[in-house]
Coordinates of C-alpha atoms and ligand atoms in Angstrom, one line a residue:
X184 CA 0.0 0.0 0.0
X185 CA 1.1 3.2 -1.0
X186 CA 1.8 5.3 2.2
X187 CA 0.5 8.6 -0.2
X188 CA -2.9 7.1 -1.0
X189 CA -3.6 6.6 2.8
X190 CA -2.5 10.1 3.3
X191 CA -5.1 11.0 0.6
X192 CA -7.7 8.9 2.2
X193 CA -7.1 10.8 5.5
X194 CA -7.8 14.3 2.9
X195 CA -11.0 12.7 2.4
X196 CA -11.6 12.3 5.8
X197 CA -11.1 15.9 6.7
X198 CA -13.2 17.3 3.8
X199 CA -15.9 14.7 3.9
X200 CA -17.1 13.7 7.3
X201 CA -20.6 13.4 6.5
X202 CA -20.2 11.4 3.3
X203 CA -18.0 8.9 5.2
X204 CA -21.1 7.6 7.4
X205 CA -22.2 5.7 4.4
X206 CA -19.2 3.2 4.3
X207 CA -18.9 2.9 8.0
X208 CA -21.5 -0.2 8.1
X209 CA -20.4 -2.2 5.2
X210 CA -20.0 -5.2 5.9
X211 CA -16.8 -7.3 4.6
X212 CA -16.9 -11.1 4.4
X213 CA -14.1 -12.3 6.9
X214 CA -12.5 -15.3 8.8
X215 CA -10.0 -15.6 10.5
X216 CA -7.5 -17.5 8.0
X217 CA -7.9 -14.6 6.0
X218 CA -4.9 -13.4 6.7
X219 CA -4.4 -9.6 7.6
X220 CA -3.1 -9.2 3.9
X221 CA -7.0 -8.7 2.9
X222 CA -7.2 -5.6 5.2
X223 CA -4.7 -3.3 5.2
X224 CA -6.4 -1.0 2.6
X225 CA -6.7 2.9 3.8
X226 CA -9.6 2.3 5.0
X227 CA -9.2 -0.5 6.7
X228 CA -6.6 1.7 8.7
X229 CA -8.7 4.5 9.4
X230 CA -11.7 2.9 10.8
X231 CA -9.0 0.5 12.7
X232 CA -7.6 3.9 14.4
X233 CA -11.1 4.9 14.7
X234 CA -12.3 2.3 16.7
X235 CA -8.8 2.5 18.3
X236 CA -9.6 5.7 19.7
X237 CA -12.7 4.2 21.2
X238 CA -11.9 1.1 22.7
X239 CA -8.1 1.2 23.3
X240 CA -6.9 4.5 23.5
X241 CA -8.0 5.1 27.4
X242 CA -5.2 2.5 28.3
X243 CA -2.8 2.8 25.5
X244 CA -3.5 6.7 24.8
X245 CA -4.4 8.5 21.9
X246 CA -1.0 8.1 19.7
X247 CA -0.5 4.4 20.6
X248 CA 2.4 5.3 22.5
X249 CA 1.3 3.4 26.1
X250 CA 0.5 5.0 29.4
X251 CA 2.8 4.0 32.4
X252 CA 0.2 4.9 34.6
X253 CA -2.5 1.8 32.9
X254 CA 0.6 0.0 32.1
X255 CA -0.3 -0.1 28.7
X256 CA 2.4 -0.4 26.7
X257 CA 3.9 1.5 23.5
X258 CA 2.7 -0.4 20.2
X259 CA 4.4 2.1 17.7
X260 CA 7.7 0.2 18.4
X261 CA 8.5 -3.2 18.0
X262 CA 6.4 -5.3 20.1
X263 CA 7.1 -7.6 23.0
X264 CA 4.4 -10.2 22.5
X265 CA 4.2 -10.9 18.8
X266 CA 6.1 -10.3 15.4
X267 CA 3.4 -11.2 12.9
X268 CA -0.1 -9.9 12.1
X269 CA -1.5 -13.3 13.4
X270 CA 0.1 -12.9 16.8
X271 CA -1.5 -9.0 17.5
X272 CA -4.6 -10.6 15.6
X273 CA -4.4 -13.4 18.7
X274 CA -3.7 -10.6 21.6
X275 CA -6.6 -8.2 20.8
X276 CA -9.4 -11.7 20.7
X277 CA -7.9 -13.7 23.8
X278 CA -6.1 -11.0 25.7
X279 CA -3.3 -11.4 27.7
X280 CA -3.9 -13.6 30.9
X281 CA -3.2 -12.3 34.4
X282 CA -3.2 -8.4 32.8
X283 CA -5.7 -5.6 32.1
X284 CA -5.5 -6.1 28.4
X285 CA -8.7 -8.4 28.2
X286 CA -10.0 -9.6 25.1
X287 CA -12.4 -7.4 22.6
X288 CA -15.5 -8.3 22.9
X289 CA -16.7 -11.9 21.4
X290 CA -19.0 -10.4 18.8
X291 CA -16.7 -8.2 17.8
X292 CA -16.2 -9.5 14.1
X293 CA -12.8 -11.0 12.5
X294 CA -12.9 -7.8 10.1
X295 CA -13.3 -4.9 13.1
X296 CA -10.0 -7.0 14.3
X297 CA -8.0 -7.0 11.2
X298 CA -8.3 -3.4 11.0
X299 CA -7.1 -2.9 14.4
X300 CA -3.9 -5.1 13.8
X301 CA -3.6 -2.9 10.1
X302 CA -3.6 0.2 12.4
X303 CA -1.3 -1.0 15.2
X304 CA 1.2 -2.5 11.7
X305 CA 0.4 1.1 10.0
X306 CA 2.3 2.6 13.1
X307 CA 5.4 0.9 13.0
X308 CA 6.3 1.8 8.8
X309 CA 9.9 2.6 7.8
X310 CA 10.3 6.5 7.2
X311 CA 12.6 5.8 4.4
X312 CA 10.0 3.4 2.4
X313 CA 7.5 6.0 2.9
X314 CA 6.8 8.2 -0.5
X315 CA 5.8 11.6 -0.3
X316 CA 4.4 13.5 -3.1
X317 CA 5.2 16.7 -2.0
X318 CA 9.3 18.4 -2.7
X319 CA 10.5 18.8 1.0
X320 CA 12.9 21.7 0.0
X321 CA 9.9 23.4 -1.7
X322 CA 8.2 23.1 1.9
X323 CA 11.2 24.7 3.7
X324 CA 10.8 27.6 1.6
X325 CA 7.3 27.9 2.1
X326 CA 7.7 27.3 6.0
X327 CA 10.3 30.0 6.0
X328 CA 8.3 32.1 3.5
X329 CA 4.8 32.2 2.4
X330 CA 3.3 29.8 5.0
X331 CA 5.1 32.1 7.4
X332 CA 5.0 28.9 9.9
X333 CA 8.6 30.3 11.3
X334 CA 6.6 33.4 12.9
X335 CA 5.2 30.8 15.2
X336 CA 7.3 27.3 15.1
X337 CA 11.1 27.0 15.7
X338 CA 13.2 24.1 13.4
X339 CA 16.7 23.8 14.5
X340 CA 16.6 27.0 16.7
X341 CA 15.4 29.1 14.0
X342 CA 11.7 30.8 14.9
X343 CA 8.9 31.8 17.1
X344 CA 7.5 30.8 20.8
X345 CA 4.3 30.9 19.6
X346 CA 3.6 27.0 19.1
X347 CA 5.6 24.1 19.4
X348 CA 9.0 23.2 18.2
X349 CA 8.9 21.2 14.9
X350 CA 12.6 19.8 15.2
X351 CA 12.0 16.4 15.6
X352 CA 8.1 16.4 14.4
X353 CA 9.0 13.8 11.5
X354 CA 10.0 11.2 14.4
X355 CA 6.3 10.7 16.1
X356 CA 4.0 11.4 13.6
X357 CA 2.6 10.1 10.6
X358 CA 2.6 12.4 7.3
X359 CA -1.6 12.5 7.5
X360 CA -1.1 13.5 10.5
X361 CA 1.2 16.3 9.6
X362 CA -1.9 17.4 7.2
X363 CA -4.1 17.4 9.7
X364 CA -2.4 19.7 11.8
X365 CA -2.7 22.5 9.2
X366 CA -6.1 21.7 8.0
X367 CA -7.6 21.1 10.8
X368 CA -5.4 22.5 13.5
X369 CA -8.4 22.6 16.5
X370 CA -8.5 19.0 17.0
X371 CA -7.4 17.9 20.1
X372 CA -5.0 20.9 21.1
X373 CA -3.0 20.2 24.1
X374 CA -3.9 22.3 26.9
X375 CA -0.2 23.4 26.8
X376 CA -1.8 25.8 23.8
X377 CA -5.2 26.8 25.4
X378 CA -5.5 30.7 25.4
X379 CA -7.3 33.1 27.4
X380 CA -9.0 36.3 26.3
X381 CA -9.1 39.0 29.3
X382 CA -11.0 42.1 29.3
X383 CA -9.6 44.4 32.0
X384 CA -10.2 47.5 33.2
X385 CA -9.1 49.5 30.1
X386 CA -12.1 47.7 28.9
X387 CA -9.6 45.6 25.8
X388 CA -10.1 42.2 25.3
X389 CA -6.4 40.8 24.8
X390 CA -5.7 37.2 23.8
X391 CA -2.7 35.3 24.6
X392 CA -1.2 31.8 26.4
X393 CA -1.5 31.9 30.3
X394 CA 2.2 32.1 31.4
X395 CA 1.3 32.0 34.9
X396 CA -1.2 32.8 37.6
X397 CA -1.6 33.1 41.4
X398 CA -4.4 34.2 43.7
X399 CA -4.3 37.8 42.5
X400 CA -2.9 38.1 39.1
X401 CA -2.7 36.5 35.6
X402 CA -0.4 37.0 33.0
X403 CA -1.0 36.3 29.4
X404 CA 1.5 36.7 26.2
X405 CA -0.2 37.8 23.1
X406 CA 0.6 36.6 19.5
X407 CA 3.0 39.3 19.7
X408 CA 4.6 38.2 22.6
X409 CA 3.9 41.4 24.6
X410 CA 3.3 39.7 28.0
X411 CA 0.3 41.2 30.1
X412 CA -0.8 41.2 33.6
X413 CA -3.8 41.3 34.8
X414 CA -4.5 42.3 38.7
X415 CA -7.8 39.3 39.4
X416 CA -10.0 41.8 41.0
X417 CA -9.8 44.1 38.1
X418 CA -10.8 41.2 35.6
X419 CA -14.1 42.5 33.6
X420 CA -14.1 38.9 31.3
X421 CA -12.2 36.5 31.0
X422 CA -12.5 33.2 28.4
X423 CA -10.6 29.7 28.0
X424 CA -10.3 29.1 24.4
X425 CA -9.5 25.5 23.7
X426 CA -9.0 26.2 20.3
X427 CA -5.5 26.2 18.4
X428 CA -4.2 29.7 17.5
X429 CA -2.7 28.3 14.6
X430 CA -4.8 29.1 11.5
X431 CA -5.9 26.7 9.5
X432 CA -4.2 26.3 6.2
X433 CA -6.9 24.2 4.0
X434 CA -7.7 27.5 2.2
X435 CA -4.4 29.9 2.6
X436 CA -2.5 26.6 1.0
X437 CA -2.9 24.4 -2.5
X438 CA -2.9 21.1 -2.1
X439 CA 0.4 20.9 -3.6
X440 CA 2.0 23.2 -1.1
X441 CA 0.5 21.7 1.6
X442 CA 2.0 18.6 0.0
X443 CA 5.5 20.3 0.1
X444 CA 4.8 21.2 3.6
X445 CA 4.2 17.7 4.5
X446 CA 7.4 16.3 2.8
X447 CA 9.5 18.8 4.8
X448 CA 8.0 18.0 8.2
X449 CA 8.3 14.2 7.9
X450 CA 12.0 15.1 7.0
X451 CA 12.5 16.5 10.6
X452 CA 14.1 14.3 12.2
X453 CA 16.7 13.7 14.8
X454 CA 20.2 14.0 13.2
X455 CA 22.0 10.8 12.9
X456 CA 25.7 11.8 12.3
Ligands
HEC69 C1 -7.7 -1.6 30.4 C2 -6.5 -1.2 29.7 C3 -6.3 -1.8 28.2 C4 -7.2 -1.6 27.2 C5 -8.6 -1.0 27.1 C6 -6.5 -2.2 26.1 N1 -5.2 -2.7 26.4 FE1 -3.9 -3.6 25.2 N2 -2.6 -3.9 26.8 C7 -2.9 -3.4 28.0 C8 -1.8 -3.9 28.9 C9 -1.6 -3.6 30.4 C10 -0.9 -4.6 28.1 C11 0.4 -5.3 28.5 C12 0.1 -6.8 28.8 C13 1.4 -7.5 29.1 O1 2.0 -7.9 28.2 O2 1.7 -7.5 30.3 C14 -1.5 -4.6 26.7 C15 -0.9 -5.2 25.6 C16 -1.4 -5.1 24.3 C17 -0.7 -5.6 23.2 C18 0.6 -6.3 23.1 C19 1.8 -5.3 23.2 C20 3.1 -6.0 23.0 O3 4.1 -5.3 23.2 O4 3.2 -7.2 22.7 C21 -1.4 -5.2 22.1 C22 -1.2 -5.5 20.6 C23 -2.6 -4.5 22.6 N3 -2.5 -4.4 23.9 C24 -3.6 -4.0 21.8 C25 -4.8 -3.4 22.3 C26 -5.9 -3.1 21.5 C27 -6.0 -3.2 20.0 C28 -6.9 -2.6 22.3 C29 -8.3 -2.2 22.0 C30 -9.2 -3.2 21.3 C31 -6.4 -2.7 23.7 N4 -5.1 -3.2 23.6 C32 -7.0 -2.3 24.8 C33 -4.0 -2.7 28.5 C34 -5.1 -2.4 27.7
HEC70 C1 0.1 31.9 14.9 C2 1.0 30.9 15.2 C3 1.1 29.7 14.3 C4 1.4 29.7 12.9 C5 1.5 30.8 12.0 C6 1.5 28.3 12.6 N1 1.4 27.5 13.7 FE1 1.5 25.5 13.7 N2 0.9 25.4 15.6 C7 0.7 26.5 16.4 C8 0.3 26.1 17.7 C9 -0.1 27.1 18.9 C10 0.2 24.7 17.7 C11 -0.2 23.8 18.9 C12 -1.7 23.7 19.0 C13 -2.2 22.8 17.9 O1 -2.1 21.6 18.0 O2 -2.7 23.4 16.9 C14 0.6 24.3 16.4 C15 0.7 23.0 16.0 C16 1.3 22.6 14.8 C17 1.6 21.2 14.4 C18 1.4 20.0 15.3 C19 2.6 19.9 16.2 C20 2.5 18.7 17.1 O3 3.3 18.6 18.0 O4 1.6 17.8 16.9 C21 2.2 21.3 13.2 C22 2.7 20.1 12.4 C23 2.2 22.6 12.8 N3 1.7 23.4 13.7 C24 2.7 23.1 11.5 C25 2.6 24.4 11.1 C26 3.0 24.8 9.7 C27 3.5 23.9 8.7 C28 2.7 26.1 9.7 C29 2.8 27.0 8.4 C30 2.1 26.6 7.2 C31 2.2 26.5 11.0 N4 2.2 25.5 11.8 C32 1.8 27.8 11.3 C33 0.9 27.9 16.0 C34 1.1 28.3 14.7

């Protein structure tokens, strides 16, 4: 499977939530000798991550990467109990004995488990094999340029405060992933990127990331990074806005640049010399 065409599947996903409800009950003929080979297809991977999220996620957290407080473990990395698709296949129906990861439930059919063990093998794909159709030098430029994504985002010490540092963002996440971040960039933002909006007693409503708070002031830094305080009694308003600041890019980009874009971030990576 082309890593590209589940990338574009997961650009289908964004734009067309509401036509995506007509697939989700179609039902695939499956047994068990099947053999994970007959579901690995993009969409057998997203609706494997989707029920992922549902049913697995509260113990092995949102990004697969294992909780040490549920004990769950990692399952982007190579895993401890089995090699092959049959083996994660066997762990998700029986469970492993003696621990909190129980089986799925018995109705839960052959199919719905396939595409969990095509997620859980999606994770664990070789950067290098991966191909990108986007030019990651053309995406430098426009992350240095047009996209102005510096303003906000340091890579390699270069760049803003104002979000988080890209460096190594090629290492943990998956190029669809990458996409979603700029089309969609309000899902799931860690609190880490909450702002609040404060109206004080010049009567301005100023936006900006809490930088810290005690029992009679808070202090916000703007976009601009002009930090403010704000004295609590003197507070006319004040908001938590659990939305991203970052814009989202699905109209300011083409698809081709945001194709760029992606090539360049999946090229940050940790430097191995
Ligand atoms: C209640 C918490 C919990 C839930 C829910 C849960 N797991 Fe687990 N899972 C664990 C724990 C704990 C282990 C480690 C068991 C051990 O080997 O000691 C584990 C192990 C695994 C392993 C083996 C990892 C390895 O390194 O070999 C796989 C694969 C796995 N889980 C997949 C899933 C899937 C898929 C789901 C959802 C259908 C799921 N788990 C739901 C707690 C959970
Ligand atoms: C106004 C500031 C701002 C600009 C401009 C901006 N971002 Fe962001 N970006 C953020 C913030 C804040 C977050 C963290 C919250 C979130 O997940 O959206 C973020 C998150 C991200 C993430 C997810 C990081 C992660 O750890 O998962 C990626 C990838 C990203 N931005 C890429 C870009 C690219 C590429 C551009 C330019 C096309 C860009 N950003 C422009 C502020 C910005």
């Amino acid at each position: 499977m082309g890593f590209y065409s589940m990338f574009r599947w997961k650009w289908l996903l964004v734009s067309g939530v509401a036509s995506l409800s007509l697939f989700t009950f179609t039902i695939l003929p499956a047994t068990a000798e099947d053999g994970g080979a007959l579901y690995n297809t993009p969409y057998d991977i997203s609706n494997g991550e989707r029920y992922f999220e549902r049913q697995c996620s509260r113990c092995h957290g949102f990004d697969a990467k294992g909780n040490d407080e549920t004990g769950a473990p990692d399952l982007t990395g190579r895993l401890r109990r089995a090699s092959t698709e049959v083996g994660i296949f066997n762990i998700i129906r029986e469970g492993v004995p003696g621990t909190a990861m129980l089986p799925v439930d018995a109705d839960l059919p052959d199919t719905r488990v396939w595409q969990l063990v095509a997620y859980i093998e999606s994770l664990r794909y070789d950067p290098n094999s991966v191909e990108l159709a986007g030019n990651a030098n053309a995406g430098n430029g426009l992350f240095r340029g047009k996209g102005d994504c510096d303003s906000c985002h340091m890579v390699a010490g270069r760049g803003g405060r104002l979000g988080p540092d890209l460096s190594r963002i090629g290492e943990n996440t998956a190029p669809e992933d990458l996409l979603n971040a700029m089309v969609a960039p309000h899902d799931a933002v860690d609190p880490r990127w909450w702002t609040l909006r404060i109206t004080g007693a010049d009567g301005v409503a100023r936006t900006g990331f809490r930088m810290g708070e005690d029992s009679f002031s808070v202090r916000i830094m703007d976009n601009d990074a002009n930090l403010w305080s704000y004295r609590k009694n003197e507070i006319r308003d004040m908001q938590r806005i659990e939305e991203s600041t970052m814009p989202s890019y699905d109209q300011l980009l083409s698809e081709s640049e945001l194709d760029d874009l992606v090539a360049f971030l999946f090229s940050l990576r940790r430097e191995e010399n």
